[in-house]
Coordinates of N, CA and C in Angstrom, one line a residue:
M1 N 17.4 -14.4 -22.6 CA 17.4 -16.9 -22.6 C 18.5 -17.3 -23.9
D2 N 19.7 -17.7 -22.9 CA 20.4 -17.8 -23.9 C 19.8 -19.6 -24.3
E3 N 21.0 -20.2 -25.8 CA 20.8 -21.2 -26.6 C 20.2 -22.6 -25.4
K4 N 21.2 -22.3 -24.9 CA 21.6 -23.9 -23.5 C 19.9 -23.4 -22.7
E5 N 19.8 -22.7 -21.8 CA 19.0 -22.7 -21.6 C 17.3 -23.4 -21.6
I6 N 17.7 -22.5 -23.5 CA 16.0 -23.0 -24.8 C 16.2 -24.9 -24.2
I7 N 17.0 -25.2 -24.7 CA 17.7 -26.8 -24.9 C 17.4 -27.4 -23.8
I8 N 17.6 -26.5 -22.3 CA 17.2 -27.0 -21.1 C 15.3 -27.0 -21.2
I9 N 14.5 -26.2 -21.4 CA 13.6 -25.7 -21.1 C 13.0 -26.8 -22.0
A10 N 13.4 -26.5 -23.6 CA 12.3 -28.4 -24.3 C 12.7 -29.5 -24.0
A11 N 13.9 -29.3 -23.2 CA 14.4 -31.1 -23.2 C 13.5 -31.6 -22.2
I12 N 12.5 -30.4 -21.1 CA 11.7 -30.4 -19.4 C 10.6 -30.8 -20.6
A13 N 9.8 -29.5 -20.8 CA 9.1 -29.6 -21.7 C 8.0 -30.6 -22.8
I14 N 9.4 -31.0 -23.2 CA 8.6 -31.4 -24.5 C 7.6 -33.2 -23.7
P15 N 9.1 -33.9 -22.8 CA 8.4 -35.5 -22.0 C 7.3 -34.8 -20.8
I16 N 7.3 -33.1 -20.6 CA 5.9 -32.9 -19.9 C 4.3 -33.4 -20.8
S17 N 4.8 -32.5 -22.0 CA 4.3 -32.5 -23.1 C 3.3 -33.9 -23.4
L18 N 4.3 -35.0 -23.5 CA 3.9 -35.4 -24.0 C 3.4 -37.0 -23.1
V19 N 3.6 -36.5 -21.5 CA 2.6 -37.3 -20.8 C 1.9 -36.8 -20.7
I20 N 1.3 -35.4 -20.7 CA 0.4 -35.1 -20.8 C -1.0 -35.2 -21.5
I21 N -0.6 -35.1 -23.3 CA -0.9 -35.9 -24.0 C -1.6 -37.6 -23.9
V22 N -0.6 -38.1 -23.5 CA -0.8 -39.4 -23.3 C -1.9 -39.4 -22.0
I23 N -1.7 -38.5 -20.8 CA -3.0 -38.9 -20.0 C -4.3 -38.1 -20.5
V24 N -4.1 -37.3 -21.0 CA -5.5 -36.6 -21.7 C -6.2 -38.4 -22.4
L25 N -5.1 -38.5 -24.0 CA -5.5 -40.1 -24.7 C -6.1 -41.1 -24.2
F26 N -5.8 -41.4 -22.6 CA -6.0 -43.2 -22.3 C -7.2 -41.9 -21.2
S27 N -7.4 -40.7 -21.3 CA -8.6 -40.7 -19.9 C -10.3 -40.6 -20.9
V28 N -9.7 -40.0 -22.3 CA -10.9 -40.0 -23.4 C -10.6 -42.0 -23.6
F29 N -10.4 -42.4 -24.2 CA -10.2 -43.8 -24.4 C -10.9 -44.4 -22.7
T30 N -10.2 -44.3 -21.7 CA -11.3 -44.9 -20.7 C -12.5 -44.4 -20.9
R31 N -12.8 -43.5 -21.1 CA -14.2 -42.6 -20.8 C -15.1 -44.0 -22.3
R32 N -14.5 -43.4 -22.8 CA -15.2 -44.1 -24.3 C -15.1 -45.7 -24.3
K33 N -14.7 -45.7 -23.8 CA -14.4 -47.3 -23.4 C -15.4 -47.9 -22.3
N34 N -15.4 -47.1 -21.4 CA -17.3 -47.1 -20.5 C -18.5 -47.3 -20.6
R35 N -18.1 -45.7 -21.6 CA -19.1 -45.7 -21.9 C -20.3 -46.4 -23.1
L36 N -19.2 -47.8 -23.6 CA -19.2 -48.5 -24.5 C -20.1 -49.2 -24.1
L37 N -19.2 -49.9 -22.6 CA -19.4 -51.1 -21.8 C -21.0 -50.4 -21.0
R38 N -21.3 -49.1 -21.3 CA -22.8 -49.0 -20.2 C -23.6 -49.3 -21.7
E39 N -23.2 -49.0 -23.1 CA -24.1 -49.0 -23.8 C -24.5 -50.0 -23.8
Q40 N -23.3 -51.5 -24.1 CA -23.3 -53.0 -24.2 C -24.5 -53.9 -23.0
A41 N -23.9 -52.9 -21.4 CA -24.9 -53.4 -20.6 C -25.6 -53.0 -20.8
E42 N -26.3 -52.3 -21.3 CA -28.2 -51.6 -21.2 C -28.5 -51.9 -22.6
A43 N -27.7 -52.5 -23.5 CA -28.1 -52.8 -24.8 C -28.9 -55.2 -24.1
K44 N -27.3 -55.0 -23.4 CA -28.1 -56.3 -23.2 C -29.1 -56.6 -22.5
K45 N -29.5 -55.5 -21.6 CA -30.1 -54.9 -20.7 C -31.5 -55.6 -21.1
A46 N -31.5 -54.7 -22.2 CA -32.6 -55.0 -23.4 C -33.5 -56.5 -23.8
F47 N -32.3 -56.0 -23.6 CA -32.6 -57.7 -24.9 C -33.6 -58.7 -24.4
E48 N -32.2 -58.8 -23.0 CA -33.2 -59.9 -22.0 C -34.0 -59.1 -21.6
R49 N -34.6 -58.4 -21.1 CA -36.2 -57.5 -20.7 C -37.5 -58.0 -22.1
E50 N -36.8 -57.6 -22.9 CA -37.4 -57.9 -24.6 C -37.9 -59.5 -24.5
L51 N -37.0 -60.3 -24.7 CA -37.1 -61.6 -25.0 C -38.0 -62.4 -23.9
A52 N -37.9 -61.3 -22.2 CA -38.7 -62.6 -21.0 C -40.2 -61.5 -21.7
E53 N -40.4 -60.8 -22.3 CA -41.9 -60.9 -22.2 C -42.0 -60.9 -23.9
S54 N -41.2 -60.9 -24.4 CA -41.7 -62.1 -25.4 C -41.7 -63.4 -25.5
Q55 N -41.5 -64.4 -24.2 CA -42.0 -65.3 -24.0 C -43.0 -65.9 -23.2
I56 N -44.0 -64.5 -22.6 CA -44.2 -64.1 -22.0 C -45.6 -64.5 -22.5
E57 N -45.5 -63.2 -23.6 CA -46.9 -62.9 -24.5 C -46.8 -64.0 -25.4
I58 N -46.3 -65.2 -25.8 CA -46.2 -66.2 -27.0 C -46.9 -67.3 -25.6
R59 N -46.2 -67.2 -24.3 CA -47.1 -68.7 -23.2 C -48.7 -68.0 -23.6
E60 N -48.4 -66.7 -23.2 CA -49.9 -66.1 -22.9 C -50.8 -66.4 -24.5
E61 N -50.2 -66.5 -25.6 CA -50.9 -67.0 -26.9 C -51.3 -68.3 -27.4
T62 N -50.3 -69.1 -26.7 CA -50.4 -69.8 -26.9 C -51.7 -70.5 -25.4
L63 N -52.2 -69.6 -24.7 CA -53.2 -70.7 -23.6 C -54.4 -70.1 -24.1
R64 N -54.6 -68.6 -25.1 CA -55.9 -68.8 -25.6 C -55.4 -69.9 -26.9
N65 N -54.5 -70.0 -27.5 CA -55.4 -70.9 -29.0 C -55.8 -72.1 -28.3
I66 N -54.8 -73.0 -27.2 CA -55.3 -73.9 -26.6 C -56.6 -73.9 -25.9
S67 N -57.5 -72.5 -25.1 CA -58.8 -72.7 -25.5 C -59.5 -72.5 -26.9
W68 N -59.0 -71.9 -27.2 CA -59.7 -71.7 -29.0 C -59.7 -73.4 -29.4
E69 N -59.0 -73.9 -29.5 CA -59.0 -75.0 -29.8 C -59.9 -75.7 -28.8
L70 N -59.5 -76.0 -27.9 CA -60.7 -77.2 -27.1 C -62.1 -76.7 -27.4
H71 N -62.2 -75.3 -27.6 CA -64.0 -74.9 -26.8 C -64.7 -75.2 -28.8
D72 N -63.6 -74.4 -30.1 CA -63.8 -74.3 -31.6 C -63.9 -75.6 -32.1
N73 N -62.1 -76.2 -31.6 CA -62.3 -77.5 -32.4 C -62.6 -78.7 -31.7
I74 N -61.9 -79.0 -31.5 CA -61.8 -80.5 -30.0 C -64.0 -80.0 -29.7
G75 N -63.1 -79.7 -29.0 CA -64.9 -79.6 -28.9 C -66.1 -79.5 -29.3
Q76 N -66.3 -79.0 -30.6 CA -67.9 -79.9 -31.7 C -66.8 -81.4 -32.0
L77 N -65.9 -81.5 -31.8 CA -65.5 -83.0 -32.8 C -66.1 -84.0 -31.8
M78 N -65.9 -83.9 -30.0 CA -66.4 -84.7 -29.5 C -68.0 -84.4 -29.2
T79 N -68.0 -83.7 -29.7 CA -69.9 -83.2 -29.5 C -70.4 -84.2 -30.9
L80 N -69.5 -84.1 -31.1 CA -70.4 -84.2 -32.6 C -70.3 -86.2 -32.4
A81 N -69.2 -86.7 -32.4 CA -68.9 -87.8 -32.4 C -70.0 -88.9 -31.3
K82 N -70.5 -87.9 -29.7 CA -70.7 -88.6 -29.2 C -72.8 -88.8 -29.7
I83 N -72.9 -87.5 -31.2 CA -73.9 -87.4 -31.5 C -74.3 -88.6 -32.7
Q84 N -72.8 -88.8 -32.9 CA -73.4 -90.2 -33.8 C -72.9 -91.7 -33.4
A85 N -72.6 -91.7 -31.9 CA -72.6 -92.3 -31.3 C -73.9 -92.6 -31.0
Q86 N -74.9 -91.9 -30.5 CA -76.5 -92.3 -30.5 C -77.2 -92.4 -31.4
M87 N -76.7 -91.4 -32.3 CA -78.0 -92.4 -33.6 C -77.3 -93.9 -33.9
A88 N -76.1 -93.9 -34.0 CA -75.3 -95.4 -34.5 C -75.8 -96.5 -33.3
L89 N -77.2 -96.2 -32.2 CA -77.2 -97.1 -31.3 C -78.7 -97.6 -32.2
E90 N -79.3 -96.8 -33.5 CA -80.0 -97.2 -33.9 C -79.7 -97.8 -35.5
K91 N -79.0 -97.7 -36.0 CA -77.4 -97.5 -37.0 C -76.6 -98.3 -37.1
P92 N -76.4 -99.0 -36.3 CA -74.8 -99.9 -36.9 C -74.1 -99.0 -37.1
E93 N -74.3 -99.2 -38.4 CA -73.1 -98.6 -39.8 C -72.8 -97.6 -39.1
M94 N -73.4 -96.2 -38.5 CA -72.6 -95.1 -38.5 C -70.8 -95.9 -37.4
M95 N -71.2 -96.8 -36.8 CA -69.9 -96.7 -35.5 C -68.3 -96.2 -36.6
I96 N -69.0 -96.0 -37.8 CA -67.6 -96.1 -39.0 C -67.6 -94.7 -38.7
E97 N -68.6 -93.6 -38.8 CA -68.4 -92.2 -38.7 C -68.0 -91.4 -37.5
V98 N -68.5 -92.6 -36.3 CA -68.3 -92.3 -35.1 C -66.6 -92.5 -34.9
S99 N -65.9 -93.5 -35.4 CA -64.8 -94.4 -35.3 C -64.2 -92.8 -36.3
E100 N -64.1 -92.7 -37.0 CA -63.8 -91.6 -37.9 C -63.9 -90.4 -37.1
T101 N -64.6 -89.6 -36.7 CA -64.6 -88.2 -35.3 C -63.7 -88.5 -34.7
I102 N -63.8 -89.9 -33.4 CA -62.7 -89.9 -32.2 C -62.2 -90.2 -33.5
G103 N -61.1 -90.4 -34.2 CA -59.7 -90.9 -34.5 C -58.9 -89.0 -34.9
T104 N -60.1 -88.0 -35.6 CA -59.6 -86.7 -35.7 C -59.1 -86.3 -34.4
G105 N -60.8 -86.0 -33.3 CA -60.7 -86.0 -32.6 C -59.1 -85.4 -31.7
I106 N -58.7 -87.0 -32.1 CA -57.3 -87.8 -31.9 C -56.1 -87.1 -32.3
D107 N -56.2 -86.9 -33.6 CA -55.1 -86.2 -34.2 C -55.0 -84.8 -33.1
E108 N -56.5 -84.0 -33.5 CA -56.4 -83.0 -32.7 C -55.2 -82.2 -31.9
L109 N -55.9 -83.9 -30.8 CA -55.2 -83.7 -29.8 C -53.0 -84.2 -29.4
R110 N -53.6 -85.0 -30.2 CA -51.5 -84.7 -30.6 C -51.6 -83.4 -30.9
A111 N -51.7 -82.3 -31.8 CA -51.1 -81.4 -32.7 C -51.1 -80.1 -31.2
L112 N -52.3 -80.5 -31.0 CA -52.1 -79.3 -29.6 C -51.4 -79.8 -28.5
S113 N -50.7 -80.9 -28.4 CA -49.7 -81.4 -27.3 C -48.4 -80.6 -26.9
K114 N -48.2 -80.3 -28.7 CA -46.6 -79.0 -29.5 C -47.2 -78.2 -28.6
L115 N -48.5 -77.9 -28.6 CA -48.3 -75.8 -28.4 C -48.3 -76.2 -26.5
I116 N -48.6 -76.6 -26.0 CA -49.2 -76.9 -24.7 C -47.6 -77.5 -23.5
N117 N -46.7 -78.1 -24.3 CA -45.8 -79.1 -23.5 C -44.1 -77.7 -24.1
P118 N -44.0 -77.4 -23.1 CA -43.1 -75.8 -23.4 C -41.6 -76.2 -23.7
E119 N -41.1 -77.8 -23.7 CA -39.9 -78.0 -24.0 C -40.3 -78.2 -26.0
A120 N -41.1 -78.6 -26.2 CA -41.9 -79.1 -27.4 C -42.0 -77.9 -28.0
L121 N -42.3 -76.7 -27.6 CA -42.5 -75.3 -27.8 C -40.7 -74.4 -28.2
K122 N -40.4 -74.7 -26.8 CA -38.3 -74.4 -27.1 C -36.9 -74.9 -28.1
S123 N -37.8 -76.2 -28.8 CA -37.1 -77.0 -28.9 C -37.4 -76.7 -30.8
L124 N -39.0 -76.4 -30.6 CA -39.4 -75.7 -32.4 C -38.0 -74.5 -32.8
S125 N -38.0 -74.9 -34.3 CA -37.8 -74.4 -35.2 C -38.0 -73.1 -35.6
L126 N -37.8 -72.0 -36.2 CA -38.9 -70.8 -36.2 C -39.8 -71.0 -37.7
R127 N -39.5 -72.2 -38.4 CA -40.0 -72.5 -39.1 C -41.1 -73.2 -38.9
E128 N -40.9 -74.3 -38.4 CA -42.2 -75.3 -37.2 C -42.8 -74.1 -37.0
A129 N -42.3 -73.3 -35.8 CA -43.6 -72.3 -35.5 C -44.3 -71.6 -35.9
V130 N -44.0 -71.2 -37.3 CA -44.8 -70.5 -37.7 C -46.2 -71.4 -38.5
R131 N -45.6 -72.4 -39.2 CA -46.4 -73.5 -39.6 C -47.3 -74.1 -38.8
L132 N -47.0 -74.3 -37.5 CA -48.1 -74.5 -36.8 C -49.6 -73.4 -36.4
E133 N -48.9 -72.2 -36.6 CA -49.8 -71.0 -36.3 C -50.5 -70.9 -37.7
I134 N -49.7 -71.4 -38.4 CA -50.7 -71.0 -40.1 C -51.3 -72.4 -40.3
E135 N -51.5 -73.3 -39.7 CA -52.1 -74.3 -39.9 C -53.2 -74.5 -38.9
R136 N -53.4 -73.5 -37.6 CA -54.0 -73.4 -36.7 C -55.0 -72.3 -37.1
F137 N -54.5 -71.4 -37.9 CA -55.7 -70.3 -38.3 C -56.6 -71.0 -39.4
N138 N -55.9 -71.4 -40.5 CA -56.4 -72.9 -41.1 C -58.1 -73.7 -40.7
R139 N -56.9 -74.5 -39.6 CA -58.4 -75.4 -39.1 C -59.1 -75.1 -38.1
L140 N -58.9 -73.8 -38.0 CA -60.3 -72.7 -37.4 C -60.9 -72.6 -38.0
K141 N -60.3 -71.5 -39.2 CA -61.2 -71.8 -40.1 C -60.9 -69.1 -39.9
F142 N -60.2 -69.1 -38.6 CA -59.7 -67.7 -38.7 C -59.1 -67.4 -39.8
I143 N -58.9 -67.5 -41.2 CA -58.3 -66.9 -42.3 C -57.7 -67.9 -43.0
A144 N -58.0 -68.0 -45.0 CA -57.0 -68.3 -45.6 C -55.9 -68.4 -45.8
A145 N -54.8 -69.2 -45.0 CA -53.4 -68.7 -44.6 C -52.3 -69.7 -45.0
K146 N -51.1 -68.8 -45.9 CA -50.4 -70.5 -46.5 C -49.4 -69.7 -46.8
L147 N -48.4 -70.8 -46.4 CA -47.0 -70.4 -45.1 C -45.8 -70.8 -46.7
T148 N -45.0 -70.2 -47.7 CA -43.5 -70.3 -48.3 C -42.5 -70.7 -48.1
V149 N -41.7 -71.3 -48.1 CA -40.2 -71.2 -47.6 C -38.7 -71.7 -48.3
E150 N -39.2 -70.5 -49.0 CA -37.6 -70.3 -50.2 C -36.5 -70.6 -49.4
G151 N -35.5 -71.7 -50.1 CA -34.0 -71.3 -49.9 C -33.8 -72.5 -48.9
T152 N -32.4 -72.9 -48.2 CA -31.9 -74.1 -48.1 C -32.0 -73.4 -46.1
V153 N -33.1 -73.6 -45.2 CA -33.1 -72.9 -43.4 C -31.9 -73.2 -43.4
V154 N -31.9 -72.1 -42.7 CA -30.5 -71.7 -41.9 C -30.8 -71.4 -40.6
P155 N -30.4 -72.2 -39.9 CA -30.2 -72.1 -38.4 C -30.1 -70.9 -37.7
I156 N -31.1 -70.4 -37.0 CA -31.2 -69.2 -35.8 C -30.5 -69.4 -34.1
E157 N -30.1 -68.9 -33.8 CA -29.6 -68.8 -32.3 C -31.6 -68.6 -32.0
A158 N -31.8 -69.4 -30.3 CA -33.5 -69.4 -30.1 C -33.7 -68.4 -29.4
N159 N -32.8 -67.6 -28.1 CA -33.5 -66.3 -28.0 C -33.6 -65.5 -29.3
T160 N -32.8 -65.2 -30.4 CA -33.5 -65.0 -32.0 C -34.4 -65.3 -32.2
Q161 N -34.9 -66.0 -32.3 CA -36.1 -66.8 -33.0 C -37.7 -66.3 -31.9
I162 N -37.1 -66.3 -31.5 CA -38.5 -66.5 -30.1 C -39.0 -65.2 -30.7
I163 N -37.5 -63.8 -30.9 CA -38.2 -62.7 -30.8 C -38.3 -62.9 -32.2
L164 N -37.8 -63.1 -34.2 CA -38.5 -63.2 -34.4 C -40.2 -63.5 -34.8
F165 N -40.5 -64.7 -33.8 CA -41.8 -65.7 -33.8 C -42.3 -64.5 -33.7
R166 N -42.0 -63.7 -32.0 CA -43.1 -62.9 -31.3 C -43.5 -61.4 -32.2
I167 N -42.1 -61.1 -33.1 CA -42.9 -60.4 -33.6 C -44.0 -60.7 -35.4
L168 N -43.9 -61.8 -35.5 CA -44.4 -62.1 -36.4 C -46.4 -62.4 -36.0
Q169 N -45.9 -62.4 -35.0 CA -47.6 -63.3 -34.2 C -48.3 -61.1 -33.5
E170 N -47.3 -60.6 -33.6 CA -48.2 -59.6 -33.3 C -49.1 -59.5 -34.5
F171 N -47.9 -59.3 -35.9 CA -48.9 -59.0 -36.8 C -50.1 -59.9 -37.0
F172 N -49.3 -61.5 -36.5 CA -51.2 -62.2 -37.1 C -52.0 -61.5 -36.3
S173 N -51.2 -61.6 -34.7 CA -52.9 -61.3 -34.1 C -53.5 -59.5 -34.7
N174 N -53.2 -58.6 -35.0 CA -54.0 -57.7 -35.6 C -54.7 -58.1 -36.7
T175 N -53.7 -58.3 -37.8 CA -54.8 -59.3 -38.8 C -55.5 -59.7 -38.7
I176 N -56.1 -61.1 -37.5 CA -57.2 -61.7 -37.9 C -57.7 -60.8 -36.7
K177 N -57.5 -59.7 -35.4 CA -58.0 -58.6 -34.5 C -58.9 -58.0 -35.7
H178 N -58.1 -57.3 -36.4 CA -58.9 -55.6 -36.8 C -59.0 -55.9 -38.4
S179 N -58.2 -56.6 -39.6 CA -57.8 -56.3 -40.6 C -59.2 -56.8 -41.7
K180 N -59.7 -57.4 -40.8 CA -60.7 -58.0 -41.6 C -60.4 -59.0 -43.4
A181 N -59.3 -59.4 -42.7 CA -58.4 -59.5 -44.2 C -58.5 -61.3 -44.1
S182 N -59.4 -61.9 -46.2 CA -59.9 -62.8 -45.6 C -58.7 -63.9 -46.3
S183 N -58.0 -63.7 -46.5 CA -55.9 -64.4 -46.7 C -54.4 -63.7 -46.1
L184 N -54.3 -64.4 -45.7 CA -52.9 -63.9 -44.9 C -52.1 -65.2 -45.9
K185 N -50.8 -64.5 -46.7 CA -49.7 -64.6 -46.9 C -48.3 -64.5 -46.3
V186 N -47.2 -65.5 -45.8 CA -46.0 -65.8 -45.1 C -44.7 -66.0 -46.1
V187 N -43.9 -65.6 -46.1 CA -42.6 -66.3 -46.3 C -41.5 -65.8 -45.7
L188 N -40.8 -67.1 -45.6 CA -39.5 -67.0 -45.6 C -38.5 -67.7 -45.9
N189 N -38.0 -66.7 -46.6 CA -36.8 -67.1 -47.5 C -34.8 -66.5 -46.7
Y190 N -34.7 -67.8 -47.5 CA -33.5 -68.1 -47.1 C -32.6 -67.7 -47.6
T191 N -31.3 -67.2 -47.5 CA -30.2 -67.3 -48.4 C -29.0 -67.1 -47.4
E192 N -27.7 -67.4 -47.6 CA -26.5 -67.9 -47.4 C -26.4 -66.0 -46.5
E193 N -26.8 -65.3 -47.0 CA -26.2 -63.6 -46.0 C -27.7 -63.9 -45.2
K194 N -29.4 -63.8 -45.2 CA -30.1 -63.6 -43.9 C -30.7 -63.9 -44.7
L195 N -32.5 -64.2 -43.6 CA -33.7 -64.5 -43.7 C -34.2 -63.3 -44.4
T196 N -35.2 -63.1 -45.0 CA -36.3 -62.1 -44.9 C -37.1 -62.4 -45.7
I197 N -38.2 -61.9 -44.1 CA -39.6 -62.7 -43.8 C -40.7 -61.6 -44.4
T198 N -41.8 -62.3 -45.4 CA -42.4 -61.2 -45.2 C -44.1 -61.8 -45.0
A199 N -44.8 -60.9 -44.8 CA -46.5 -61.3 -44.9 C -47.5 -59.7 -45.0
A200 N -48.6 -60.7 -45.7 CA -49.3 -59.7 -45.9 C -50.5 -60.0 -46.0
D201 N -51.7 -59.5 -45.9 CA -52.8 -59.3 -45.9 C -54.1 -58.3 -46.9
N202 N -54.9 -59.4 -47.3 CA -55.7 -58.3 -48.5 C -57.1 -58.2 -47.1
G203 N -56.6 -57.7 -45.8 CA -57.5 -56.7 -45.4 C -58.1 -55.4 -45.7
V204 N -58.8 -54.5 -44.3 CA -59.4 -53.1 -44.9 C -57.7 -51.7 -44.8
G205 N -56.6 -52.9 -44.3 CA -54.6 -51.7 -43.9 C -55.3 -50.4 -42.8
F206 N -54.4 -49.9 -42.7 CA -55.1 -48.7 -41.3 C -54.1 -48.0 -41.8
E207 N -54.6 -46.6 -41.0 CA -53.4 -44.7 -42.0 C -52.6 -45.0 -40.3
K208 N -51.4 -44.0 -40.3 CA -50.8 -43.6 -39.6 C -51.0 -43.5 -38.4
D209 N -52.4 -42.8 -38.2 CA -52.6 -42.2 -36.5 C -53.5 -43.8 -36.4
D210 N -54.2 -44.4 -36.8 CA -55.1 -45.5 -36.4 C -54.4 -46.4 -34.9
D211 N -55.0 -46.0 -33.7 CA -54.1 -46.3 -32.2 C -54.4 -47.3 -32.6
F212 N -55.0 -48.8 -32.8 CA -55.1 -50.0 -32.9 C -53.7 -51.2 -32.9
M213 N -53.2 -49.7 -34.1 CA -51.8 -50.5 -35.3 C -50.4 -49.2 -34.1
G214 N -50.6 -49.1 -33.8 CA -49.9 -47.6 -32.9 C -48.8 -49.0 -32.2
I215 N -49.4 -49.0 -30.7 CA -48.6 -49.9 -30.2 C -47.4 -51.1 -30.7
G216 N -48.7 -51.8 -31.5 CA -48.0 -53.4 -31.9 C -46.9 -52.5 -32.7
L217 N -47.2 -51.7 -34.1 CA -46.0 -51.7 -34.7 C -44.7 -50.7 -34.0
K218 N -44.8 -50.0 -32.8 CA -43.7 -50.0 -32.1 C -43.3 -50.7 -31.6
N219 N -44.0 -52.2 -31.1 CA -43.3 -53.0 -29.8 C -43.0 -54.2 -30.9
M220 N -43.4 -54.1 -32.2 CA -42.6 -54.8 -33.4 C -41.1 -54.5 -33.9
K221 N -40.9 -53.3 -34.4 CA -39.8 -51.7 -34.2 C -38.8 -52.0 -33.4
T222 N -39.3 -52.6 -32.4 CA -38.8 -52.4 -31.3 C -37.7 -53.4 -31.2
R223 N -38.4 -54.8 -31.0 CA -37.6 -56.1 -31.6 C -36.5 -56.6 -32.6
A224 N -37.2 -55.6 -33.5 CA -36.5 -55.6 -34.8 C -35.0 -55.8 -34.2
K225 N -35.3 -53.9 -33.9 CA -33.8 -53.4 -33.3 C -32.9 -54.1 -32.8
L226 N -33.7 -54.5 -31.7 CA -32.7 -55.2 -30.4 C -31.9 -57.1 -31.1
I227 N -32.4 -57.6 -32.5 CA -32.0 -58.2 -33.2 C -31.1 -57.7 -34.3
N228 N -30.1 -56.8 -34.6 CA -30.2 -56.3 -35.8 C -30.8 -56.4 -37.3
S229 N -32.5 -56.1 -36.6 CA -32.7 -56.3 -38.1 C -33.8 -55.1 -38.7
T230 N -33.9 -55.3 -40.2 CA -34.4 -53.7 -40.2 C -36.5 -54.4 -40.3
L231 N -37.5 -53.5 -40.5 CA -39.2 -54.0 -40.0 C -38.9 -52.9 -40.6
R232 N -40.0 -53.0 -42.2 CA -40.6 -52.4 -42.7 C -42.5 -52.2 -42.8
I233 N -43.7 -51.6 -42.2 CA -44.5 -52.1 -42.4 C -45.2 -51.0 -43.5
D234 N -46.4 -51.4 -45.0 CA -46.6 -51.1 -45.8 C -48.2 -51.3 -45.4
S235 N -49.2 -50.2 -45.9 CA -50.2 -50.4 -45.3 C -51.1 -49.9 -46.5
V236 N -52.0 -49.8 -46.9 CA -53.0 -49.3 -48.0 C -54.3 -49.1 -47.5
K237 N -55.3 -48.3 -47.1 CA -56.5 -47.7 -46.9 C -57.7 -48.9 -47.4
G238 N -58.1 -49.8 -47.5 CA -58.6 -50.7 -48.0 C -58.3 -51.6 -49.1
E239 N -56.3 -52.0 -49.0 CA -55.9 -53.1 -49.9 C -55.6 -54.3 -48.9
G240 N -54.9 -53.7 -47.7 CA -54.3 -54.8 -47.2 C -52.7 -54.1 -46.4
T241 N -52.6 -55.0 -45.7 CA -51.4 -54.6 -44.8 C -49.9 -55.5 -45.4
A242 N -48.7 -55.1 -45.6 CA -47.7 -55.9 -45.4 C -46.0 -55.7 -44.8
L243 N -45.7 -56.3 -43.9 CA -44.5 -56.4 -43.4 C -43.3 -57.5 -44.2
L244 N -42.4 -56.6 -43.9 CA -41.1 -56.5 -44.4 C -39.9 -56.7 -43.7
L245 N -39.3 -57.7 -43.7 CA -38.7 -57.8 -42.2 C -37.2 -58.9 -42.6
K246 N -36.3 -58.1 -42.3 CA -35.0 -58.9 -43.0 C -34.1 -58.8 -41.5
Y247 N -33.6 -60.1 -41.3 CA -32.5 -60.4 -40.5 C -31.2 -61.3 -41.2
K248 N -29.9 -60.2 -40.7 CA -28.6 -60.7 -41.8 C -27.9 -61.4 -40.0
F249 N -27.7 -62.7 -41.3 CA -27.3 -63.8 -40.0 C -25.7 -62.9 -39.3
A250 N -25.0 -63.5 -38.2 CA -24.3 -63.3 -38.3 C -22.5 -63.7 -39.2

C-alpha cells in the first residue's frame, strides 16, 4: 500500500471515526439525560406522595387535638361554669367567677378555631404552627414545653414547611406517648444560610432496636431527605432523646 492510498484511507477513516465517537457520546449523553429526568420525575413523585401523606397526617393529628381540646379543656371549663352558675343562684357575687370562666372558654374556642380552619392552618408559618403545638401541650398539661426562636425568621416555601412541621409532630408524638418526659424544649435557629431545629426531652430515651421508634425515625429521615435536610436523632437510655435537623435555604 503506497502513501497515497494510506492518505485516502486515513481521510475516509478519520471522519467516520469522528462520526462514530459523536454518535457514541450523544448516545451516552442521551441515556444519562433520560436517567436524570427519570430520577427527577421519581423524586418529584416521591415528594408529592410524602407531602400528601404529611398533609393527611397533620389533619388527623389536628382532629385528635380538637377532640382533646373539647373534652379535656373546653368541656371542663363549661362544666365548671355550669356549677358556678348553679351556686350563683344562692350567692350572686359568684357571677363574676362565672363570667371569667365563660370568658376563658371563649378564648379557648377562638384558639381552637385556628386548628379547625384549614385555610388558617395553611397560612401559618412554621414558627406559628410549632408555637400552637407548644401552647397546646402546656394548656392541656401534657408536658412542660418551651419554644425558643433565634435569629431573623426566613420565609420557607409552604410545602417544605408542611414536611418540616410533620417531622416535628412525629417527634412530639413519640415524646408524649412513649418518653414519659416531663419537659420538652424546641429551638428554631435562623441564619442567612439555614434553619437549624433542635428538640429535646428528658424522658426515658430508647435503644436502636426499640420498635416504637423504628418506623417513626425512618419516616422522619425519609422526609428530611426529600427536602435536602440532614436529620439526626440521639437518645440515651434513661436520659432523654434529642432531634437535630438542618435545612439549607436555596
